[in-house]
PDB file of C-alpha atoms in Angstrom:
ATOM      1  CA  UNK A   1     -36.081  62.550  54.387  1.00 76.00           C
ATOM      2  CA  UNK A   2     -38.355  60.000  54.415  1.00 85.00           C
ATOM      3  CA  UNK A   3     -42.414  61.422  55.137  1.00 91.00           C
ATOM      4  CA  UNK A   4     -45.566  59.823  56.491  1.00 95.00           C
ATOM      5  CA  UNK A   5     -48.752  61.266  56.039  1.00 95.00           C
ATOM      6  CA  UNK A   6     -51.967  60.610  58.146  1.00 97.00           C
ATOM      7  CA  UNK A   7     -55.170  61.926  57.716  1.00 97.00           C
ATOM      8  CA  UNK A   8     -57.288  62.849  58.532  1.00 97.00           C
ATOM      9  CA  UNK A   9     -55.782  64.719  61.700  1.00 96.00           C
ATOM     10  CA  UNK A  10     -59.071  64.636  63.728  1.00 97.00           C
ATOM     11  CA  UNK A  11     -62.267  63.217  63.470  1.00 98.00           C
ATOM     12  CA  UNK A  12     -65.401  63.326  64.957  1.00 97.00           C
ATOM     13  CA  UNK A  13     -68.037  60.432  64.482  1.00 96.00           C
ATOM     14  CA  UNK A  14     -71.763  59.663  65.810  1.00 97.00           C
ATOM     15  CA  UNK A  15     -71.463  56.209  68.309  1.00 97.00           C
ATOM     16  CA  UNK A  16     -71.981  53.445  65.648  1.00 97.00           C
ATOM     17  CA  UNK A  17     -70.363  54.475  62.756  1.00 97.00           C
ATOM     18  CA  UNK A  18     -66.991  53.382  61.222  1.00 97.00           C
ATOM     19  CA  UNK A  19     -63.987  55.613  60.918  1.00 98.00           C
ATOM     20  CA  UNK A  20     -61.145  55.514  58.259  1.00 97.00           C
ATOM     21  CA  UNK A  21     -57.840  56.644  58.533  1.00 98.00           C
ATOM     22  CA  UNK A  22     -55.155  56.861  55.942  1.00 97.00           C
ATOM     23  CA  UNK A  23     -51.828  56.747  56.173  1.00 96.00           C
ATOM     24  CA  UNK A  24     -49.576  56.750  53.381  1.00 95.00           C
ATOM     25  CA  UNK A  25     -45.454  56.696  52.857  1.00 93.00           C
ATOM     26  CA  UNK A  26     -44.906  59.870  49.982  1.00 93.00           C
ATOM     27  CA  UNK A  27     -41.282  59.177  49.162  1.00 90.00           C
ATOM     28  CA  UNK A  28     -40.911  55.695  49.956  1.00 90.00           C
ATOM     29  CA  UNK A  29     -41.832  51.947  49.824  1.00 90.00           C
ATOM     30  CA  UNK A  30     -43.182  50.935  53.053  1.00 89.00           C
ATOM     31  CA  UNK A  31     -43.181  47.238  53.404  1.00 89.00           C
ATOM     32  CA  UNK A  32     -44.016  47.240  56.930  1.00 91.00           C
ATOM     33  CA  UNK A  33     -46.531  49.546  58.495  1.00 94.00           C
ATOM     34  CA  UNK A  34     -47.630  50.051  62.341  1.00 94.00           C
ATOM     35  CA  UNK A  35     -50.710  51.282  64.249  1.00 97.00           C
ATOM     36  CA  UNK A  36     -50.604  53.075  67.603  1.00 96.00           C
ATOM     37  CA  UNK A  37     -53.174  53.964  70.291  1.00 97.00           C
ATOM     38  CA  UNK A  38     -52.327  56.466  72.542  1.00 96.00           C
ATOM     39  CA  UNK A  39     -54.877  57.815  75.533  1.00 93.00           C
ATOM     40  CA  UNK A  40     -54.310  61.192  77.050  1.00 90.00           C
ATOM     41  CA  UNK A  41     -50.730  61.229  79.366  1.00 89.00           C
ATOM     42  CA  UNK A  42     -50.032  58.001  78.300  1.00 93.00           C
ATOM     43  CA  UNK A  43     -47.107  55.763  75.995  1.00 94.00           C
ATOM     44  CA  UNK A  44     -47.812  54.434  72.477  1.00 94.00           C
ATOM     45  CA  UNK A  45     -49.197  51.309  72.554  1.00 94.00           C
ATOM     46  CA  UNK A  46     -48.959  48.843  69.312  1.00 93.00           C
ATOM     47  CA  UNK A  47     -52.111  47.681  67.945  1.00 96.00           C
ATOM     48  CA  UNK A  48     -50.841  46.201  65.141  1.00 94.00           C
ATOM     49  CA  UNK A  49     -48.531  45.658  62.125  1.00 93.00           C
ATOM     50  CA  UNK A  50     -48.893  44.574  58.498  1.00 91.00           C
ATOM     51  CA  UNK A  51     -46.376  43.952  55.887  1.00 88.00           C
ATOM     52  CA  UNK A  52     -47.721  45.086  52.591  1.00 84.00           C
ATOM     53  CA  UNK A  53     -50.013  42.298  51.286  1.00 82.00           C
ATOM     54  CA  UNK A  54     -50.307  40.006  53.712  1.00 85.00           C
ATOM     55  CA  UNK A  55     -52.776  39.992  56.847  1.00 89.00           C
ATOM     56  CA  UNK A  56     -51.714  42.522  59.896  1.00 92.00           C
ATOM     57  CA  UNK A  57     -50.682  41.179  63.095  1.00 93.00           C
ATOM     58  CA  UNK A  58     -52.255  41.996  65.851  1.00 95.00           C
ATOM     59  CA  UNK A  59     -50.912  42.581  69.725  1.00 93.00           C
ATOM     60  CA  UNK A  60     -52.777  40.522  72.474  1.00 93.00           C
ATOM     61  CA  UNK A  61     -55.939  42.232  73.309  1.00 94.00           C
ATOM     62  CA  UNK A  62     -56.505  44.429  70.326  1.00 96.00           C
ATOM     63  CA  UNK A  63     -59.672  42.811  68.076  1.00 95.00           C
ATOM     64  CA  UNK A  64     -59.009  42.421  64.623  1.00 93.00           C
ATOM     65  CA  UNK A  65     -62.906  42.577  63.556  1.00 95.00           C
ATOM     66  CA  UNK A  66     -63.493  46.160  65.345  1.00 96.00           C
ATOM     67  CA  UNK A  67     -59.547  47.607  64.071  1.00 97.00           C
ATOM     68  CA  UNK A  68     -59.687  46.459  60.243  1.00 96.00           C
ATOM     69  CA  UNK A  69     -56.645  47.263  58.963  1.00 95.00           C
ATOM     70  CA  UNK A  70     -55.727  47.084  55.494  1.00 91.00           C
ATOM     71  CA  UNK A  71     -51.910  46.960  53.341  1.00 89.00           C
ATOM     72  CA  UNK A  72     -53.067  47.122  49.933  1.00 82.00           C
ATOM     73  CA  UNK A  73     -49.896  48.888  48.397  1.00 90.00           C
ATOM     74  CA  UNK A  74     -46.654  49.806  49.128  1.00 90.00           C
ATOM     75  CA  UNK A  75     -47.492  53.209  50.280  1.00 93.00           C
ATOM     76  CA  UNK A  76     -50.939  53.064  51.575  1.00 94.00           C
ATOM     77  CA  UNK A  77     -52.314  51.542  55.110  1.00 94.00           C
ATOM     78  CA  UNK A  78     -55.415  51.895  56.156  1.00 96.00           C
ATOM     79  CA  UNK A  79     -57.231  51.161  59.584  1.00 97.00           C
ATOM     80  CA  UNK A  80     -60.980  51.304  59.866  1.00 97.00           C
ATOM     81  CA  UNK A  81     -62.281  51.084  63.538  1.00 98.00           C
ATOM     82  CA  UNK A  82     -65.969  49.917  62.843  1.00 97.00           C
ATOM     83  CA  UNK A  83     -68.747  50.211  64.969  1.00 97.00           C
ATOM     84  CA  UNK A  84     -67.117  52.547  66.945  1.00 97.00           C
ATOM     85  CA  UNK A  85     -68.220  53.619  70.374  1.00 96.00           C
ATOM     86  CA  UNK A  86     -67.242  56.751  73.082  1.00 96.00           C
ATOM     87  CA  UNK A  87     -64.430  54.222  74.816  1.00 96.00           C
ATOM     88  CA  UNK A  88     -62.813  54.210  71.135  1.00 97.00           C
ATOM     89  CA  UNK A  89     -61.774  57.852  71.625  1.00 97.00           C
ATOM     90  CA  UNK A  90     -58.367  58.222  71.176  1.00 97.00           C
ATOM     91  CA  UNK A  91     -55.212  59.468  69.556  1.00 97.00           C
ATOM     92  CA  UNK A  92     -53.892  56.931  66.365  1.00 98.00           C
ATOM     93  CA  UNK A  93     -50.500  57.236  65.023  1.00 97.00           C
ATOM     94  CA  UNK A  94     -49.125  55.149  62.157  1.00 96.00           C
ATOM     95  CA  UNK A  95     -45.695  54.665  61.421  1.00 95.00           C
ATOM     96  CA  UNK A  96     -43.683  52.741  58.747  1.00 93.00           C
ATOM     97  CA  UNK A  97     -40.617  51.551  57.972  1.00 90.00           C
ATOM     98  CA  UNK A  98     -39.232  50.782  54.143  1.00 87.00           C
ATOM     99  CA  UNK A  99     -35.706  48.930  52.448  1.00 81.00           C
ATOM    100  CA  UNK A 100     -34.736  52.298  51.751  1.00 80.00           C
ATOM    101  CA  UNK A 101     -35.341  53.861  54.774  1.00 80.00           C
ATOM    102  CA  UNK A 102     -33.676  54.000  58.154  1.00 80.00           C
ATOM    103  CA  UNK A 103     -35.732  53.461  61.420  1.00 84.00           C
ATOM    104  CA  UNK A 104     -39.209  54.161  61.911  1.00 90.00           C
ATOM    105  CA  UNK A 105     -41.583  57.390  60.601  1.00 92.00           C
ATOM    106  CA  UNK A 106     -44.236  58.340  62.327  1.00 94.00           C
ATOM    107  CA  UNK A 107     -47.170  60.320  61.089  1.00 95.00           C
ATOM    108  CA  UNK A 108     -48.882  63.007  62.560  1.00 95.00           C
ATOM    109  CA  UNK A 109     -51.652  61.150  64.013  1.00 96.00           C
ATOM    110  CA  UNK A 110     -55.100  61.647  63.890  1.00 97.00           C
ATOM    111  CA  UNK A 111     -57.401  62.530  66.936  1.00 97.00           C
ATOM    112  CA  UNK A 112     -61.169  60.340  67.212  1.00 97.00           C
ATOM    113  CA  UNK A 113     -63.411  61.535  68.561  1.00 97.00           C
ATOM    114  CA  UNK A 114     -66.709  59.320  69.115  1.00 97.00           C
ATOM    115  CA  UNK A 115     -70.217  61.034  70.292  1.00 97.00           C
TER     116      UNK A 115
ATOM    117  CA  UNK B   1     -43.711  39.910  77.008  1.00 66.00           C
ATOM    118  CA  UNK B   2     -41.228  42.999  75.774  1.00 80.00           C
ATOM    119  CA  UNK B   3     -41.512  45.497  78.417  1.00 91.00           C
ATOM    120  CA  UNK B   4     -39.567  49.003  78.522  1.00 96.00           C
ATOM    121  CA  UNK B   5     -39.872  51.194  82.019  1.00 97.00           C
ATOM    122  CA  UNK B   6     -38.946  54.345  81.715  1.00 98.00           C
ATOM    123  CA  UNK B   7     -38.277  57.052  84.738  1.00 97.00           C
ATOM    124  CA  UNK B   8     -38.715  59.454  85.363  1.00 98.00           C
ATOM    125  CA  UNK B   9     -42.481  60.149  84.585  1.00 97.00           C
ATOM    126  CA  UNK B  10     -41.843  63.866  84.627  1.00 98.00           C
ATOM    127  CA  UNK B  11     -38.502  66.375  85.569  1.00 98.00           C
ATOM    128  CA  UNK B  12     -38.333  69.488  85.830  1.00 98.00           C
ATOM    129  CA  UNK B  13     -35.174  71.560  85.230  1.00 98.00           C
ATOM    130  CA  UNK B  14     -33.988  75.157  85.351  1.00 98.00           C
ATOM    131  CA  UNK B  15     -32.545  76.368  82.078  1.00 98.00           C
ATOM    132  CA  UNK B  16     -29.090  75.669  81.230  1.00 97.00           C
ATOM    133  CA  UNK B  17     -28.959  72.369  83.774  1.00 98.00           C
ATOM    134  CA  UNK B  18     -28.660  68.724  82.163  1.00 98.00           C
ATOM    135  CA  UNK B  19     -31.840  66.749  82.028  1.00 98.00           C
ATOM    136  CA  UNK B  20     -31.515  62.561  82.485  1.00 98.00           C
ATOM    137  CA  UNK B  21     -33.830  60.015  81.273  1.00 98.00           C
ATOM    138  CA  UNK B  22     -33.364  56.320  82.129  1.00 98.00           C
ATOM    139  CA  UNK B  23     -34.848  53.294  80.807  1.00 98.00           C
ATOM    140  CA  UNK B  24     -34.766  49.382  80.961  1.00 98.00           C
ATOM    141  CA  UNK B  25     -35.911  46.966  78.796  1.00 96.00           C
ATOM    142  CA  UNK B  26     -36.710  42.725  78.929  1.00 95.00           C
ATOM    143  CA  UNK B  27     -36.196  41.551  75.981  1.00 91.00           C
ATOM    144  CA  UNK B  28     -32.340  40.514  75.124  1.00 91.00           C
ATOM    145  CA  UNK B  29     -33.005  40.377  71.517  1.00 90.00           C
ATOM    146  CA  UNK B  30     -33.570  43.954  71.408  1.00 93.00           C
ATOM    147  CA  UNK B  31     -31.188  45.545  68.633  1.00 92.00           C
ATOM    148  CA  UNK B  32     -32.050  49.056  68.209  1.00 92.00           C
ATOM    149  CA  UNK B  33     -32.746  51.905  70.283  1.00 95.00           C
ATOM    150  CA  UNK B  34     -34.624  55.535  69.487  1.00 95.00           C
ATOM    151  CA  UNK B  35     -35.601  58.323  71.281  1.00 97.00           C
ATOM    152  CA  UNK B  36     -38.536  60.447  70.924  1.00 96.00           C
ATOM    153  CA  UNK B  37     -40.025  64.030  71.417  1.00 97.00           C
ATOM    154  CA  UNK B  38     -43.445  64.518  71.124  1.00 95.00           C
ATOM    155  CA  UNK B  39     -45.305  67.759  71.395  1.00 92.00           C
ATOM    156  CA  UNK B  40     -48.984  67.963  71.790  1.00 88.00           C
ATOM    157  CA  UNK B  41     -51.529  66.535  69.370  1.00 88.00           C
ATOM    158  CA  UNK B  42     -48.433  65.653  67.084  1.00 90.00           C
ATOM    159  CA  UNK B  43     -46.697  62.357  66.509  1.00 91.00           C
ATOM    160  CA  UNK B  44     -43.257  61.550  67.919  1.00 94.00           C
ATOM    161  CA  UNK B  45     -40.402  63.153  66.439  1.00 93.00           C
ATOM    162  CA  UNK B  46     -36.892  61.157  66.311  1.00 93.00           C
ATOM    163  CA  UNK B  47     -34.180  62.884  68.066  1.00 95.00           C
ATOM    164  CA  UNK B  48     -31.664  59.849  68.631  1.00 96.00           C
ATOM    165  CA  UNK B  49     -31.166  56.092  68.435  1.00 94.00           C
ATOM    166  CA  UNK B  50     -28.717  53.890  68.639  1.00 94.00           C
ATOM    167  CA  UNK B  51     -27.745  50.501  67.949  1.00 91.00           C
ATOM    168  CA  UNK B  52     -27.007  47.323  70.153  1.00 87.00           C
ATOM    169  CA  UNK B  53     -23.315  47.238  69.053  1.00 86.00           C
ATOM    170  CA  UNK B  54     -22.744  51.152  70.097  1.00 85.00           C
ATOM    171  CA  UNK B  55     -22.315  51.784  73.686  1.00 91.00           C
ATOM    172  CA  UNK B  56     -23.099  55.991  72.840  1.00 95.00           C
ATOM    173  CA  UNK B  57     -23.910  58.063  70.598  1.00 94.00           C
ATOM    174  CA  UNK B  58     -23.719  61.930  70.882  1.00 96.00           C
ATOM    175  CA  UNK B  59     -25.489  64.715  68.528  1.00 95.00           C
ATOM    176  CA  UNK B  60     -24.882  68.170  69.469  1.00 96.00           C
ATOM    177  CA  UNK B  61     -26.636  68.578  73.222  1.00 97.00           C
ATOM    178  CA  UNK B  62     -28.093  64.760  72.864  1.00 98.00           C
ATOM    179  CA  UNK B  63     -26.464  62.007  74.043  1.00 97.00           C
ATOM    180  CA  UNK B  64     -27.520  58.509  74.446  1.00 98.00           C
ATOM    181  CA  UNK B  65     -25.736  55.633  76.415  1.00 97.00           C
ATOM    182  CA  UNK B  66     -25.980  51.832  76.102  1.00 96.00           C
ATOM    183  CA  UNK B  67     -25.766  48.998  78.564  1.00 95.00           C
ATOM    184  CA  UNK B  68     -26.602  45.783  77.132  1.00 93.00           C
ATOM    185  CA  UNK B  69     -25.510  43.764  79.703  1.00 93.00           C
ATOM    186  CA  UNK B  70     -27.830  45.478  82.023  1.00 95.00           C
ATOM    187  CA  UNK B  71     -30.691  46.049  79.313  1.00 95.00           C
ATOM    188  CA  UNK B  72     -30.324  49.566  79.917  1.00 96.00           C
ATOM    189  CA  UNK B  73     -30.469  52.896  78.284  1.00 97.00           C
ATOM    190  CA  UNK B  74     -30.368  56.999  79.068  1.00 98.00           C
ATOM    191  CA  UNK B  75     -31.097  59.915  77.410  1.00 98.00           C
ATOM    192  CA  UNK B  76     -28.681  62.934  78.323  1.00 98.00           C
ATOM    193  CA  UNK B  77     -29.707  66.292  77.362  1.00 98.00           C
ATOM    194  CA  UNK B  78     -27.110  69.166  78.324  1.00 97.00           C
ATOM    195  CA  UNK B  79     -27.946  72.853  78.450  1.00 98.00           C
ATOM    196  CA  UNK B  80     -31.599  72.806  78.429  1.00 98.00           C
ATOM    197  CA  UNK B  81     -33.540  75.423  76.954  1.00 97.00           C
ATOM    198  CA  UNK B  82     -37.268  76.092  76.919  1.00 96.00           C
ATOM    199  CA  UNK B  83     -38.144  74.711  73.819  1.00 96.00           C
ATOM    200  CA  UNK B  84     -36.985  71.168  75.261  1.00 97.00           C
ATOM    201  CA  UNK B  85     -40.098  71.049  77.432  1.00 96.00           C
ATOM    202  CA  UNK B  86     -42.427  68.308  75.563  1.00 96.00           C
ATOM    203  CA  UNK B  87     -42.646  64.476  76.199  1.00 97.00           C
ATOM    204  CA  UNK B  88     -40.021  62.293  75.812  1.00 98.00           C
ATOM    205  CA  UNK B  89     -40.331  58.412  74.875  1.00 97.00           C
ATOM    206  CA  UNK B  90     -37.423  55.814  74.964  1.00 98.00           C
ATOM    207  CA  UNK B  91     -38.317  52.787  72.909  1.00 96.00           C
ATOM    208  CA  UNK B  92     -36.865  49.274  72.021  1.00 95.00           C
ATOM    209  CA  UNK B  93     -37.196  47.370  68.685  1.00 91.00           C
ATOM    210  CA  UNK B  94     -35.004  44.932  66.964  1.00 84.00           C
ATOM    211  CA  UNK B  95     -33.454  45.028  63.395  1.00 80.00           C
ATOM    212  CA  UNK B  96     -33.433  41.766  61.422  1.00 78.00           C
ATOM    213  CA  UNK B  97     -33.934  42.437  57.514  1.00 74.00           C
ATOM    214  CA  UNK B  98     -36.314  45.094  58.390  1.00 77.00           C
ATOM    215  CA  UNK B  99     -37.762  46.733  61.138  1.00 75.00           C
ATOM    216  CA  UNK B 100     -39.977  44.881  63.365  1.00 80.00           C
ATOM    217  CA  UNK B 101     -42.479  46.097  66.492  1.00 83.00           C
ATOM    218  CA  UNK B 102     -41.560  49.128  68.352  1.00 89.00           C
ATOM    219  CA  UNK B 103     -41.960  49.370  72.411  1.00 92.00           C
ATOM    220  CA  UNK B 104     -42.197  52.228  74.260  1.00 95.00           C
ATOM    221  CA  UNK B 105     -41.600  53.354  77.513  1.00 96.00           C
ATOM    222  CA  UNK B 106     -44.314  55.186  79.479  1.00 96.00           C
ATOM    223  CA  UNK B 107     -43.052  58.402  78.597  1.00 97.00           C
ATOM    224  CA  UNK B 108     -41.258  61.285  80.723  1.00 98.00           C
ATOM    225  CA  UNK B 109     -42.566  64.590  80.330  1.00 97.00           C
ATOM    226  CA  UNK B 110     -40.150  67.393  80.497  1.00 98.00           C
ATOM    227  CA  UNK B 111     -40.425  71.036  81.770  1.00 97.00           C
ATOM    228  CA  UNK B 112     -37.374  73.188  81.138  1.00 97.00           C
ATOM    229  CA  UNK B 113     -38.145  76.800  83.047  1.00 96.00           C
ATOM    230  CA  UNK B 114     -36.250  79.734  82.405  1.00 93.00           C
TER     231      UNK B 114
END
């Protein structure tokens, strides 16, 4: 079936510093790719979604200069938070969704944690 | 804006009983329909969807049911067993081409005792 992998699956970073995290489709095309931000006890909530070379989308409320996110190929997204600061703490999951697959995958998600 | 409420926010259930999750969503356009498990620090597993043109769909001790007409949608899990307990996430999306945004519900977390 078809596999998402994140990584890396928890982070740690010093208040001011960017973060990346990868997440990349292994046995399929993913034209469309989504980021998640989920806070202890609560839902998923979208951030954002890109289509493979083209500019992501973001939801109301989420800023595009401090969540750089990046859909270079057809099996790589990226998201960068920049800057990042304690309140960015959270729980990221990607997911993606390809012409040859069926739904959504999710990855494992990766765990920030900013000191 | 798409909204999906979900209820309840947590149920707990001897082993063996049936375990019911209900959710409603706004948006009419809304074509597709998963359900989700999620265990700790993991991301959320698929367990069942279903389509706008299906009114259920049944796998094994997993059912789901569809109202469209009323925008609404369950989760039916029969003979629980201890390794159900986790988090469990209704969502609505829509299917046109390809897969667009994802909403979920607030989440229902699950405790099956023996």
């Amino acid at each position: 079936g078809a596999v998402v992998s994140q990584h890396p699956s928890r982070v740690i970073c010093k208040s001011g510093t960017s973060v990346k995290i990868e997440c990349r489709s292994l046995d399929f095309q993913a034209t469309t790719m989504f980021w998640y931000r989920q806070f202890p006890k609560q839902s998923l909530m979208l951030m954002a979604t890109s289509n493979e070379g083209s500019k992501a989308t973001y939801e109301q409320g989420v800023e595009k200069d401090k969540f750089l996110i990046n859909h270079a190929s057809l099996t790589l997204s990226t998201l960068t938070v920049t800057s990042a600061h304690p309140e960015d703490s959270s729980f990221y999951i990607c997911s993606a969704s390809g012409a040859t697959t069926y739904g959504y995958t999710f990855g494992s998600g990766t765990r920030l944690t900013v000191v | 804006g798409e909204n999906v409420e979900q209820h309840p926010s947590t149920l707990s259930v001897q082993e063996g009983d049936s375990a019911v999750i209900k959710c409603t969503y706004s948006d009419s356009a809304s074509n597709y329909f998963p359900w989700y498990k999620q265990e700790l620090g993991k991301g959320p597993q698929l367990i069942i969807d279903i389509r706008s043109n299906v009114g259920e769909k049944k796998d094994q001790r997993i059912a789901v049911t569809l109202n469209k007409t009323a925008k609404h949608f369950s989760l039916h899990i029969t003979e629980t067993q201890p390794e159900d307990s986790a988090v469990y996430f209704c969502a609505a999306g829509w299917f046109s081409g390809g897969y667009n945004k994802l909403i979920f519900g607030a989440g229902t977390r699950l405790a099956v005792h023996p």
